[in-house]
Amino acid sequence: MTIRRAEEKDFEAMRAIYNHEVRTGVATFDTEEKGAEDWVQWCLAHNRDNYPLLVAEEDGNVIGYVCLSPYRVRGAYASTAELSLYVDVASRGRGVGKALMRAILDEARADTHTHAVVSVITAGNEVSLRLHRACGFTECGKLREVAFKHGRFLDTVTYEWRK
């Protein structure tokens, strides 16, 4: 497995991973799949400033991705980024998420503009919660029933990491 910066050739595979989660999961609260044009624009907003976008590649196939995005749009939040991490269903349970998490946190450590990373996780996603704790994140809050997807209300748990 190789972890590297995302390139335009990776965008469609990344979109497929994300849209699968939109349709079947609760790791994202999007309820409609992302179209190709919107997805490209989202990807192109990364790999600049303190917002890296990395992919895990195996045998020429993208099997997961991770990024840092703006946490909030107001200027005072510029040193804080929000983490997103998705792994293809067929590649889960093999350490892909951990490798991606380590790589993105290495990027955050090396970046002089990034001070903190925030991750908003769907409560009950024990794999993600364990991964975040193992990588040095700490829980800092919970919001109850803030989303409704797949016929049920969902809570979120916010985790933070600082240099």
XYZ file of N, CA and C in Angstrom:
489
model
N 0.850 -1.180 0.000
C 0.000 0.000 0.000
C 0.889 1.234 0.000
N 0.503 2.200 -0.810
C 1.205 3.473 -0.898
C 0.253 4.587 -0.488
N 0.742 5.509 0.330
C -0.017 6.715 0.683
C 0.650 7.873 -0.056
N -0.148 8.647 -0.779
C 0.392 9.761 -1.557
C -0.666 10.839 -1.738
N -0.217 11.991 -2.232
C -1.151 13.080 -2.534
C -2.117 12.632 -3.624
N -3.373 13.028 -3.473
C -4.371 12.703 -4.488
C -4.076 13.472 -5.770
N -4.354 12.811 -6.878
C -4.210 13.404 -8.204
C -5.556 13.314 -8.913
N -5.688 14.077 -9.977
C -6.963 14.100 -10.699
C -7.395 12.711 -11.145
N -6.471 11.851 -11.466
C -6.805 10.490 -11.901
C -7.484 9.684 -10.790
N -7.366 10.133 -9.531
C -7.935 9.425 -8.383
C -9.359 9.854 -8.034
N -9.780 10.990 -8.576
C -11.024 11.614 -8.106
C -12.244 10.711 -8.255
N -12.353 10.021 -9.369
C -13.554 9.192 -9.587
C -13.611 8.020 -8.610
N -12.478 7.384 -8.349
C -12.456 6.280 -7.383
C -12.793 6.782 -5.985
N -12.296 7.962 -5.640
C -12.616 8.553 -4.342
C -14.119 8.852 -4.239
N -14.668 9.390 -5.319
C -16.104 9.706 -5.344
C -16.931 8.431 -5.175
N -16.513 7.343 -5.784
C -17.233 6.075 -5.630
C -17.213 5.606 -4.174
N -16.075 5.733 -3.515
C -15.980 5.354 -2.098
C -16.921 6.213 -1.265
N -16.899 7.519 -1.512
C -17.745 8.437 -0.752
C -19.234 8.170 -1.016
N -19.600 8.046 -2.278
C -21.013 7.855 -2.611
C -21.561 6.536 -2.071
N -20.728 5.525 -1.963
C -21.178 4.282 -1.323
C -21.588 4.562 0.116
N -20.798 5.365 0.809
C -21.123 5.719 2.199
C -22.377 6.585 2.274
N -22.568 7.467 1.296
C -23.791 8.273 1.246
C -25.009 7.352 1.159
N -24.932 6.355 0.282
C -26.065 5.452 0.051
C -26.307 4.492 1.203
N -25.247 3.986 1.816
C -25.408 2.849 2.725
C -25.011 3.099 4.170
N -24.268 4.142 4.434
C -23.696 4.311 5.765
C -24.096 5.600 6.440
N -23.453 5.836 7.578
C -23.713 7.055 8.339
C -22.410 7.780 8.717
N -21.318 7.458 8.029
C -20.074 8.185 8.268
C -20.153 9.590 7.685
N -21.026 9.797 6.710
C -21.325 11.131 6.209
C -22.817 11.362 6.370
N -23.176 12.595 6.574
C -24.595 12.928 6.670
C -25.139 13.486 5.366
N -24.337 13.433 4.297
C -24.896 13.722 2.985
C -25.960 12.675 2.701
N -27.040 13.098 2.080
C -28.113 12.168 1.742
C -28.266 11.995 0.228
N -27.537 12.804 -0.531
C -27.539 12.671 -1.978
C -26.107 12.492 -2.456
N -25.925 11.591 -3.409
C -24.598 11.321 -3.941
C -24.006 12.572 -4.582
N -22.698 12.652 -4.543
C -21.976 13.767 -5.157
C -21.815 13.516 -6.645
N -22.158 14.512 -7.448
C -21.936 14.436 -8.882
C -20.470 14.675 -9.212
N -20.081 14.292 -10.404
C -18.674 14.371 -10.810
C -18.145 15.799 -10.754
N -18.890 16.756 -11.255
C -18.405 18.139 -11.298
C -18.220 18.713 -9.900
N -19.203 18.517 -9.034
C -19.072 19.000 -7.647
C -17.904 18.325 -6.942
N -17.724 17.036 -7.215
C -16.643 16.298 -6.567
C -15.276 16.832 -6.996
N -15.115 17.086 -8.266
C -13.844 17.621 -8.758
C -13.548 18.953 -8.086
N -14.544 19.808 -7.973
C -14.331 21.111 -7.334
C -13.930 20.939 -5.866
N -14.567 19.997 -5.187
C -14.205 19.740 -3.790
C -12.756 19.267 -3.703
N -12.363 18.340 -4.539
C -10.987 17.817 -4.532
C -9.975 18.910 -4.833
N -10.282 19.762 -5.795
C -9.339 20.809 -6.193
C -9.171 21.886 -5.123
N -10.064 21.922 -4.159
C -9.916 22.866 -3.040
C -8.884 22.372 -2.029
N -8.363 21.189 -2.243
C -7.375 20.584 -1.342
C -5.983 20.587 -1.968
N -5.034 20.095 -1.176
C -3.616 20.074 -1.550
C -3.094 21.483 -1.817
N -3.610 22.391 -1.038
C -3.125 23.771 -1.002
C -3.304 24.269 0.423
N -2.587 25.295 0.762
C -2.604 25.831 2.124
C -2.365 24.672 3.102
N -3.156 24.600 4.154
C -2.973 23.515 5.133
C -4.088 22.474 5.002
N -4.475 22.165 3.770
C -5.567 21.222 3.519
C -5.139 20.099 2.575
N -4.299 19.174 3.045
C -3.863 18.061 2.190
C -4.985 17.064 1.931
N -4.882 16.387 0.804
C -5.796 15.321 0.413
C -4.925 14.157 -0.048
N -4.980 13.055 0.702
C -4.127 11.894 0.449
C -4.969 10.682 0.086
N -4.380 9.802 -0.703
C -5.047 8.541 -1.030
C -4.162 7.374 -0.612
N -4.809 6.256 -0.322
C -4.124 4.972 -0.160
C -4.358 4.217 -1.457
N -3.262 3.744 -2.033
C -3.331 3.042 -3.305
C -2.710 1.659 -3.152
N -3.369 0.685 -3.756
C -2.855 -0.685 -3.735
C -3.111 -1.305 -5.103
N -2.077 -1.843 -5.697
C -2.186 -2.463 -7.026
C -2.836 -1.518 -8.034
N -2.510 -0.228 -7.944
C -3.035 0.756 -8.878
C -4.441 1.230 -8.595
N -5.045 0.763 -7.494
C -6.415 1.144 -7.154
C -6.450 1.978 -5.883
N -7.272 3.022 -5.892
C -7.482 3.828 -4.694
C -8.388 3.031 -3.763
N -7.911 2.800 -2.534
C -8.696 2.008 -1.575
C -9.117 2.834 -0.359
N -8.761 4.109 -0.343
C -9.178 4.995 0.730
C -8.582 6.368 0.540
N -9.119 7.318 1.282
C -8.565 8.669 1.229
C -8.814 9.378 2.548
N -8.015 10.411 2.771
C -8.114 11.222 3.980
C -7.781 12.657 3.605
N -8.412 13.599 4.287
C -8.103 14.999 4.003
C -8.304 15.857 5.238
N -7.717 17.030 5.159
C -8.001 18.100 6.089
C -8.692 19.191 5.292
N -9.786 19.701 5.839
C -10.579 20.747 5.198
C -10.772 21.879 6.186
N -11.215 23.035 5.701
C -11.487 24.124 6.646
C -12.506 23.681 7.696
N -12.219 23.995 8.953
C -13.139 23.652 10.041
C -14.331 24.605 10.029
N -14.074 25.872 9.920
C -15.094 26.909 9.805
C -14.562 27.970 8.849
N -15.426 28.799 8.294
C -14.999 29.770 7.291
C -14.435 31.058 7.886
N -14.690 31.349 9.125
C -14.192 32.591 9.720
C -12.687 32.520 9.927
N -12.008 33.639 9.713
C -10.561 33.709 9.703
C -9.869 33.190 10.945
N -10.458 33.375 12.097
C -9.809 32.951 13.345
C -9.677 31.433 13.441
N -10.435 30.710 12.637
C -10.361 29.244 12.644
C -9.327 28.689 11.670
N -8.568 29.535 10.989
C -7.685 29.087 9.906
C -6.641 28.061 10.349
N -6.261 28.070 11.624
C -5.242 27.114 12.086
C -5.850 25.783 12.533
N -7.165 25.654 12.415
C -7.857 24.413 12.761
C -8.432 23.799 11.488
N -8.238 22.505 11.316
C -8.751 21.799 10.149
C -9.663 20.665 10.605
N -10.594 20.289 9.743
C -11.476 19.155 10.021
C -11.030 17.959 9.194
N -10.936 16.816 9.838
C -10.469 15.587 9.206
C -11.637 14.785 8.660
N -11.441 14.216 7.471
C -12.379 13.248 6.881
C -11.574 12.070 6.380
N -12.054 10.864 6.643
C -11.339 9.653 6.254
C -12.357 8.609 5.816
N -12.125 8.033 4.630
C -13.016 7.002 4.097
C -12.183 5.875 3.505
N -12.604 4.653 3.765
C -11.928 3.468 3.241
C -12.947 2.648 2.470
N -12.546 2.157 1.301
C -13.401 1.297 0.500
C -13.826 0.076 1.321
N -15.064 -0.326 1.183
C -15.626 -1.424 1.965
C -14.751 -2.681 1.884
N -14.270 -3.013 0.706
C -13.489 -4.243 0.527
C -12.120 -4.177 1.194
N -11.682 -2.985 1.582
C -10.355 -2.825 2.174
C -10.384 -2.536 3.672
N -11.555 -2.539 4.259
C -11.658 -2.234 5.689
C -11.109 -3.385 6.533
N -10.600 -3.042 7.717
C -10.089 -4.035 8.643
C -8.670 -4.484 8.343
N -7.986 -3.772 7.454
C -6.631 -4.156 7.052
C -5.588 -3.104 7.399
N -5.945 -2.097 8.191
C -4.986 -1.078 8.586
C -4.890 0.107 7.642
N -5.765 0.174 6.657
C -5.740 1.282 5.700
C -6.063 2.591 6.413
N -7.099 2.575 7.242
C -7.488 3.787 7.974
C -6.375 4.288 8.874
N -5.726 3.380 9.576
C -4.630 3.778 10.470
C -3.479 4.384 9.679
N -3.126 3.793 8.534
C -2.047 4.328 7.705
C -2.401 5.725 7.183
N -3.636 5.890 6.749
C -4.075 7.199 6.277
C -4.063 8.228 7.409
N -4.546 7.823 8.584
C -4.584 8.738 9.728
C -3.175 9.180 10.107
N -2.262 8.250 10.184
C -0.881 8.608 10.534
C -0.290 9.568 9.512
N -0.551 9.316 8.247
C -0.001 10.165 7.189
C -0.558 11.584 7.253
N -1.853 11.714 7.491
C -2.444 13.056 7.520
C -1.992 13.815 8.763
N -1.811 13.115 9.878
C -1.323 13.794 11.080
C 0.144 14.186 10.926
N 0.919 13.408 10.193
C 2.288 13.822 9.873
C 2.271 15.118 9.057
N 1.343 15.209 8.116
C 1.191 16.438 7.331
C 0.823 17.611 8.241
N -0.090 17.378 9.166
C -0.513 18.445 10.081
C 0.645 18.892 10.975
N 1.412 17.925 11.472
C 2.570 18.261 12.317
C 3.584 19.113 11.568
N 3.807 18.793 10.311
C 4.819 19.482 9.514
C 4.366 20.862 9.041
N 3.074 21.097 9.035
C 2.545 22.359 8.523
C 2.547 23.419 9.623
N 3.191 24.530 9.363
C 3.288 25.586 10.377
C 1.963 26.309 10.606
N 1.017 26.168 9.693
C -0.273 26.857 9.828
C -1.316 26.029 10.578
N -1.090 24.743 10.705
C -2.072 23.878 11.370
C -1.704 23.707 12.832
N -2.645 24.047 13.691
C -2.450 23.894 15.135
C -3.330 22.777 15.699
N -4.540 22.651 15.158
C -5.498 21.681 15.700
C -6.250 21.004 14.565
N -6.680 19.765 14.841
C -7.494 18.997 13.901
C -8.717 18.513 14.656
N -9.874 18.688 14.054
C -11.145 18.282 14.647
C -11.759 17.206 13.774
N -12.398 16.231 14.410
C -13.086 15.184 13.683
C -14.467 14.993 14.302
N -15.492 15.046 13.482
C -16.866 14.847 13.932
C -17.281 13.450 13.469
N -17.560 12.575 14.431
C -17.778 11.155 14.162
C -19.196 10.778 14.571
N -19.840 9.961 13.793
C -21.159 9.464 14.163
C -21.016 8.560 15.383
N -21.770 8.887 16.424
C -21.732 8.071 17.642
C -22.068 6.630 17.283
N -21.362 5.705 17.903
C -21.577 4.298 17.625
C -20.624 3.731 16.591
N -19.879 4.581 15.894
C -18.888 4.117 14.920
C -17.622 3.759 15.694
N -17.649 2.609 16.336
C -16.580 2.214 17.255
C -15.220 2.086 16.573
N -15.195 1.656 15.326
C -13.922 1.539 14.618
C -13.266 2.916 14.500
N -14.036 3.905 14.093
C -13.502 5.255 13.948
C -13.124 5.856 15.299
N -13.952 5.648 16.301
C -13.666 6.186 17.637
C -12.362 5.601 18.187
N -12.174 4.290 18.041
C -10.929 3.650 18.502
C -9.722 4.170 17.736
N -9.872 4.323 16.432
C -8.779 4.824 15.609
C -8.359 6.225 16.060
N -9.323 7.082 16.277
C -9.002 8.439 16.708
C -8.299 8.444 18.061
N -8.799 7.662 19.001
C -8.144 7.605 20.325
C -6.726 7.062 20.194
N -6.532 6.035 19.389
C -5.209 5.433 19.212
C -4.214 6.404 18.574
N -4.730 7.374 17.829
C -3.860 8.332 17.145
C -3.728 9.651 17.903
N -4.167 9.672 19.160
C -3.922 10.845 19.996
C -5.039 11.866 20.059
N -6.192 11.555 19.500
C -7.339 12.455 19.607
C -8.010 12.262 20.968
N -8.642 13.308 21.455
C -9.423 13.214 22.688
C -10.847 13.690 22.420
N -11.782 13.053 23.084
C -13.182 13.433 22.943
C -13.409 14.777 23.615
N -14.165 15.639 22.943
C -14.428 16.954 23.533
C -15.898 17.354 23.495
N -16.766 16.481 23.014
C -18.177 16.839 23.043
C -19.055 15.873 22.283
N -20.344 15.910 22.633
C -21.325 15.056 21.967
C -22.584 15.873 21.710
N -23.124 15.730 20.512
C -24.404 16.334 20.169
C -25.391 15.211 19.915
N -26.531 15.307 20.532
C -27.519 14.231 20.456
C -28.575 14.513 19.396
N -28.848 13.476 18.603
C -29.913 13.477 17.598
C -29.872 14.710 16.697
N -28.677 15.036 16.171
C -28.527 16.208 15.315
C -28.685 15.889 13.832
N -28.797 14.608 13.497
C -28.977 14.214 12.105
C -30.013 13.098 12.025
N -30.668 13.024 10.874
C -31.641 11.965 10.627
C -31.291 11.333 9.295
N -30.901 10.050 9.330
C -30.515 9.346 8.110
C -30.885 7.879 8.255
N -31.311 7.292 7.163
C -31.700 5.878 7.128
C -32.744 5.558 8.203
N -33.677 6.481 8.392
C -34.812 6.233 9.274
C -34.557 6.387 10.761
N -33.429 6.987 11.142
C -33.174 7.151 12.582
C -32.382 8.423 12.866
N -32.556 8.927 14.081
C -31.775 10.071 14.540
C -30.399 9.595 14.977
N -29.397 10.427 14.715
C -28.012 10.066 15.010
C -27.333 11.153 15.836
N -26.474 10.701 16.741
C -25.644 11.594 17.546
C -24.276 11.723 16.883
N -23.569 12.802 17.218
C -22.181 12.938 16.801
C -21.293 13.126 18.023
N -20.062 12.674 17.890
C -19.045 12.851 18.914
C -17.905 13.623 18.250
N -17.456 14.690 18.900
C -16.368 15.494 18.352
C -15.080 15.144 19.080
N -14.038 14.934 18.273
C -12.703 14.634 18.794
C -11.748 15.726 18.327
N -10.732 15.995 19.154
C -9.744 17.011 18.783
C -8.338 16.464 18.965
N -7.430 17.039 18.168
C -6.006 16.708 18.225
C -5.247 18.010 18.062
N -4.211 18.177 18.866
C -3.369 19.370 18.766
C -1.917 18.965 18.745
N -1.124 19.806 18.116
C 0.324 19.573 18.081
C 0.876 19.625 19.490
